Short mmCIF file of C-alpha atoms in Angstrom, two decimals:
data_model
loop_
_atom_site.label_atom_id
_atom_site.label_comp_id
_atom_site.label_asym_id
_atom_site.label_seq_id
_atom_site.Cartn_x
_atom_site.Cartn_y
_atom_site.Cartn_z
CA UNK A 159 111.72 67.06 115.87
CA UNK A 160 114.69 68.16 113.74
CA UNK A 161 115.68 64.54 113.05
CA UNK A 162 112.12 63.77 111.92
CA UNK A 163 112.14 66.79 109.62
CA UNK A 164 115.44 65.70 108.09
CA UNK A 165 114.30 62.09 107.64
CA UNK A 166 111.07 63.24 105.98
CA UNK A 167 113.06 65.49 103.63
CA UNK A 168 115.43 62.64 102.72
CA UNK A 169 112.47 60.46 101.77
CA UNK A 170 110.22 63.01 100.05
CA UNK A 171 112.66 65.20 98.10
CA UNK A 172 113.82 62.40 95.73
CA UNK A 173 110.18 61.38 95.15
CA UNK A 174 109.21 65.00 94.46
CA UNK A 175 112.15 65.46 92.10
CA UNK A 176 111.34 62.24 90.22
CA UNK A 177 107.71 63.30 89.69
CA UNK A 178 108.76 66.72 88.44
CA UNK A 179 111.32 65.17 86.11
CA UNK A 180 108.63 62.92 84.61
CA UNK A 181 106.56 66.02 83.86
CA UNK A 182 103.25 65.91 82.02
CA UNK A 183 100.27 64.49 83.88
CA UNK A 184 102.42 63.52 86.88
CA UNK A 185 103.55 67.12 87.31
CA UNK A 186 99.97 68.40 86.96
CA UNK A 187 98.52 65.87 89.40
CA UNK A 188 101.23 66.65 91.95
CA UNK A 189 100.32 70.32 92.12
CA UNK A 190 96.59 69.55 92.00
CA UNK A 191 97.12 67.34 95.07
CA UNK A 192 99.14 70.02 96.86
CA UNK A 193 96.42 72.57 96.12
CA UNK A 194 93.62 70.24 97.26
CA UNK A 195 95.36 69.36 100.53
CA UNK A 196 96.32 72.99 101.14
CA UNK A 197 92.74 74.18 100.77
CA UNK A 198 91.53 71.33 102.98
CA UNK A 199 93.88 72.53 105.73
CA UNK A 200 92.87 76.16 105.22
CA UNK A 201 89.18 75.28 105.57
CA UNK A 202 89.84 73.11 108.60
CA UNK A 203 91.61 76.01 110.29
CA UNK A 204 88.80 78.49 109.70
CA UNK A 205 86.29 75.83 110.75
CA UNK A 206 88.07 75.62 114.11
CA UNK A 207 87.39 79.35 114.44
CA UNK A 208 83.66 78.62 114.34
CA UNK A 209 83.20 79.61 110.70
CA UNK A 210 81.61 77.37 108.07
CA UNK A 211 83.56 77.45 104.78
CA UNK A 212 81.83 76.76 101.47
CA UNK A 213 83.67 73.58 100.58
CA UNK A 214 82.07 72.80 97.22
CA UNK A 215 82.19 76.34 95.88
CA UNK A 216 85.70 76.78 97.25
CA UNK A 217 87.12 73.69 95.58
CA UNK A 218 85.34 74.45 92.31
CA UNK A 219 86.78 77.96 92.34
CA UNK A 220 90.28 76.77 93.19
CA UNK A 221 90.45 74.16 90.44
CA UNK A 222 89.00 76.56 87.86
CA UNK A 223 91.75 79.02 88.69
CA UNK A 224 94.47 76.37 88.98
CA UNK A 225 93.82 75.11 85.46
CA UNK A 226 92.85 78.49 83.97
CA UNK A 227 95.84 78.37 81.60
CA UNK A 228 93.95 75.77 79.53
CA UNK A 229 90.96 78.01 78.84
CA UNK A 230 92.14 81.61 79.08
CA UNK A 231 89.68 82.66 76.35
CA UNK A 232 86.82 81.86 78.74
CA UNK A 233 88.28 83.44 81.87
CA UNK A 234 86.06 86.52 81.68
CA UNK A 235 82.80 84.58 81.72
CA UNK A 236 84.15 82.25 84.42
CA UNK A 237 84.93 85.21 86.69
CA UNK A 238 81.45 86.61 86.03
CA UNK A 239 79.84 83.28 86.96
CA UNK A 240 81.88 83.12 90.16
CA UNK A 241 80.90 86.64 91.16
CA UNK A 242 77.25 85.88 90.39
CA UNK A 243 77.49 82.72 92.50
CA UNK A 244 78.89 84.69 95.43
CA UNK A 245 76.06 87.21 95.19
CA UNK A 246 73.49 84.40 94.99
CA UNK A 247 74.97 82.50 97.95
CA UNK A 248 75.07 85.66 100.06
CA UNK A 249 71.38 86.33 99.42
CA UNK A 250 69.90 82.83 99.41
CA UNK A 251 71.77 81.41 102.40
CA UNK A 252 71.72 84.49 104.65
CA UNK A 253 72.09 84.38 107.64
CA UNK A 254 73.34 80.76 107.64
CA UNK A 255 76.23 81.83 105.41
CA UNK A 256 77.68 85.27 106.04
CA UNK A 257 79.80 87.45 103.81
CA UNK A 258 82.71 86.78 106.16
CA UNK A 259 82.54 83.02 105.63
CA UNK A 260 82.05 83.41 101.90
CA UNK A 261 84.96 85.86 101.65
CA UNK A 262 87.34 83.65 103.63
CA UNK A 263 86.30 80.58 101.65
CA UNK A 264 86.97 82.25 98.32
CA UNK A 265 90.14 83.96 99.47
CA UNK A 266 91.63 80.57 100.33
CA UNK A 267 90.57 79.21 96.94
CA UNK A 268 92.01 82.15 95.04
CA UNK A 269 95.22 82.40 97.07
CA UNK A 270 96.11 78.73 96.68
CA UNK A 271 94.66 78.18 93.21
CA UNK A 272 96.09 81.30 91.59
CA UNK A 273 99.58 81.07 93.02
CA UNK A 274 99.92 77.36 92.25
CA UNK A 275 98.60 77.85 88.72
CA UNK A 276 102.09 79.19 87.96
CA UNK A 277 103.35 75.64 88.43
CA UNK A 278 101.10 74.59 85.55
CA UNK A 279 102.38 77.54 83.49
CA UNK A 280 106.04 76.66 84.12
CA UNK A 281 105.52 73.48 82.09
CA UNK A 282 105.24 75.63 78.96
CA UNK A 283 108.70 77.16 79.44
CA UNK A 284 111.99 75.87 78.08
CA UNK A 285 113.93 73.95 80.76
CA UNK A 286 110.73 73.64 82.82
CA UNK A 287 112.19 70.98 85.13
CA UNK A 288 115.22 73.10 86.05
CA UNK A 289 113.05 76.17 86.60
CA UNK A 290 110.56 74.46 88.93
CA UNK A 291 113.45 72.78 90.76
CA UNK A 292 115.00 76.22 91.21
CA UNK A 293 111.78 77.47 92.84
CA UNK A 294 111.90 74.60 95.33
CA UNK A 295 115.62 74.98 96.02
CA UNK A 296 115.32 78.73 96.63
CA UNK A 297 112.49 78.03 99.07
CA UNK A 298 114.55 75.47 100.94
CA UNK A 299 117.62 77.72 100.88
CA UNK A 300 115.69 80.58 102.46
CA UNK A 301 114.33 78.23 105.13
CA UNK A 302 117.72 76.69 105.93
CA UNK A 303 119.56 80.02 105.94
CA UNK A 304 116.97 81.56 108.22
CA UNK A 305 117.05 78.63 110.63
CA UNK A 306 120.81 78.48 111.11
CA UNK A 307 121.48 82.22 111.09
CA UNK A 308 118.59 82.69 113.49
CA UNK A 309 119.91 80.05 115.85
CA UNK A 310 123.44 81.43 115.78
CA UNK A 311 122.89 85.18 115.75
CA UNK A 312 119.20 85.79 116.31
CA UNK A 313 118.22 88.25 119.01
CA UNK A 314 115.81 90.86 117.69
CA UNK A 315 112.41 89.44 116.73
CA UNK A 316 111.04 90.34 113.32
CA UNK A 317 107.34 89.61 113.98
CA UNK A 318 106.91 88.26 117.52
CA UNK A 319 103.12 88.18 117.37
CA UNK A 320 103.10 86.09 114.19
CA UNK A 321 106.19 83.91 114.51
CA UNK A 322 108.12 84.23 117.79
CA UNK A 323 111.16 82.34 116.46
CA UNK A 324 111.72 84.61 113.44
CA UNK A 325 114.56 87.12 113.90
CA UNK A 326 116.16 89.84 111.80
CA UNK A 327 119.40 87.84 111.77
CA UNK A 328 117.48 84.87 110.41
CA UNK A 329 115.84 87.06 107.75
CA UNK A 330 119.23 88.36 106.62
CA UNK A 331 120.66 84.83 106.70
CA UNK A 332 117.79 83.65 104.52
CA UNK A 333 118.62 86.27 101.91
CA UNK A 334 122.37 85.64 101.99
CA UNK A 335 122.02 81.87 101.69
CA UNK A 336 119.43 82.20 98.90
CA UNK A 337 121.77 84.44 96.90
CA UNK A 338 124.66 82.00 97.36
CA UNK A 339 122.50 79.04 96.31
CA UNK A 340 121.17 80.96 93.29
CA UNK A 341 124.68 81.68 92.06
CA UNK A 342 125.74 78.09 92.68
CA UNK A 343 122.65 76.68 90.96
CA UNK A 344 123.20 78.64 87.76
CA UNK A 345 126.82 77.49 87.74
CA UNK A 346 125.82 73.85 87.37
CA UNK A 347 122.47 73.62 85.57
CA UNK A 348 121.81 74.05 81.82
CA UNK A 349 120.04 77.40 81.97
CA UNK A 350 120.80 80.65 80.17
CA UNK A 351 123.94 82.59 80.96
CA UNK A 352 122.59 85.31 83.23
CA UNK A 353 124.52 88.27 84.58
CA UNK A 354 125.72 88.13 88.16
CA UNK A 355 123.62 91.11 89.28
CA UNK A 356 120.45 89.42 88.00
CA UNK A 357 121.21 86.27 89.98
CA UNK A 358 121.66 88.37 93.12
CA UNK A 359 118.35 90.11 92.41
CA UNK A 360 116.56 86.79 92.03
CA UNK A 361 118.05 85.40 95.24
CA UNK A 362 117.07 88.47 97.27
CA UNK A 363 113.51 88.75 95.96
CA UNK A 364 112.84 85.01 96.20
CA UNK A 365 113.99 84.94 99.82
CA UNK A 366 111.85 87.94 100.74
CA UNK A 367 108.83 86.33 99.09
CA UNK A 368 109.52 83.03 100.87
CA UNK A 369 109.60 84.78 104.23
CA UNK A 370 106.43 86.74 103.49
CA UNK A 371 104.62 83.55 102.49
CA UNK A 372 105.70 81.90 105.73
CA UNK A 373 104.59 84.87 107.84
CA UNK A 374 101.27 85.13 106.03
CA UNK A 375 100.27 81.53 106.77
CA UNK A 376 101.51 82.09 110.32
CA UNK A 377 99.02 84.96 110.57
CA UNK A 378 96.22 82.63 109.42
CA UNK A 379 97.25 80.03 112.00
CA UNK A 380 97.37 82.64 114.76
CA UNK A 381 93.93 83.91 113.78
CA UNK A 382 92.59 80.37 113.96
CA UNK A 383 94.58 79.47 117.11
CA UNK A 384 96.32 76.64 115.27
CA UNK A 385 99.92 75.60 115.88
CA UNK A 386 100.21 73.87 112.50
CA UNK A 387 98.01 73.88 109.42
CA UNK A 388 97.81 70.08 109.58
CA UNK A 389 99.81 66.96 110.45
CA UNK A 390 100.11 65.06 107.18
CA UNK A 391 103.90 65.57 106.86
CA UNK A 392 105.89 64.13 109.79
CA UNK A 393 108.04 66.78 111.44
CA UNK A 394 106.72 69.53 109.20
CA UNK A 395 103.02 69.77 110.06
CA UNK A 396 100.69 70.25 107.13
CA UNK A 397 100.99 70.95 103.43
CA UNK A 398 100.56 74.69 103.99
CA UNK A 399 103.29 74.59 106.65
CA UNK A 400 105.66 73.12 104.08
CA UNK A 401 104.55 74.97 100.93
CA UNK A 402 103.60 78.37 102.41
CA UNK A 403 106.88 79.90 101.22
CA UNK A 404 107.04 78.04 97.93
CA UNK A 405 103.73 79.33 96.61
CA UNK A 406 105.06 82.90 96.67
CA UNK A 407 108.52 81.97 95.40
CA UNK A 408 106.95 80.15 92.43
CA UNK A 409 105.49 83.21 90.63
CA UNK A 410 108.70 85.11 91.45
CA UNK A 411 110.78 82.56 89.59
CA UNK A 412 108.22 82.32 86.78
CA UNK A 413 108.26 86.07 86.14
CA UNK A 414 112.04 86.16 86.40
CA UNK A 415 112.22 83.96 83.30
CA UNK A 416 109.21 85.34 81.42
CA UNK A 417 109.30 89.05 82.24
CA UNK A 418 112.39 90.27 84.10
CA UNK A 419 114.97 88.77 81.75
CA UNK A 420 113.13 90.09 78.69
CA UNK A 421 112.78 93.59 80.15
CA UNK A 422 116.19 94.13 81.69
CA UNK A 423 118.59 92.11 79.57
#
C-alpha cells in the first residue's frame, strides 16, 4: 500500500505542479475537476447511507460558489435564489425529499465549493504559483510528519472513533514538520521576507487545519460506513481522501498573505 502511494505521488505531483505553473484556464479547470469529483464522492457516500442527494441542485450550488469571485456584485441575489430554491424543494418534493437530504446535499456543495474557491482567488495574488504550491507542500508536510512521528512514537489516540491510527505524537509531529518545511520553503522561494515568528505561526496553524480537515472527512466516512471516499487515486482512495486536508489549508495560506501579514507586520 505504501509503495503504491509513493508511486502515485511520484507520477501525479509533477503533473499537478506543471498545471499550476501554467496557470490561467488550466489552473481553473484543475480545481473545478477536483471540486466536481469531491462532490461526486460526497454524494456517493451519503447515498450509501440510504439518503438521496440533490445532484443537480448540489452541483449548481457548488459551481456558483466556486466561481463566485467573478460575479461578487451578484452574490446577494444568488444566495437569495438558492435559499428560495431550498424552500421550494422542501415543500414541493416532500416527503420524497426531506430537509435532512437537502441539508446534507447543500452542505457538501458549500463546503467543497466555498473552500476551493480560494484556489481561484489565489490566482489574483502576486506570486500565485508559489503561494498555491506552499498550500500543497504544507498539506503534504503535515501528512508526512504525522505518519512518521505516529509510527515511531504514537501511543495515545487522538480521536479513536474517527481515525484509529491518529495519535497525539503524530499530531505534534505534523506541526513540527510543517513548521520546519515552512521555514525551509521561505528560504528558497521568491516570496516576501517574513519574520521568523510569522513563519512558525503559519506552520502551526496550517498543520492544525490540515489535521482538522482530515478528521472531518473521516467523520463523514464513519457516518456513511465508508472506508474511503472513493478509489480514483491508487493507494490514496478518493479525491476527498487526498484533498481533505488541503481544502482547509488553502484558505489558511490565502488569509496569511492577504490579511495576517497586513494586520501584524
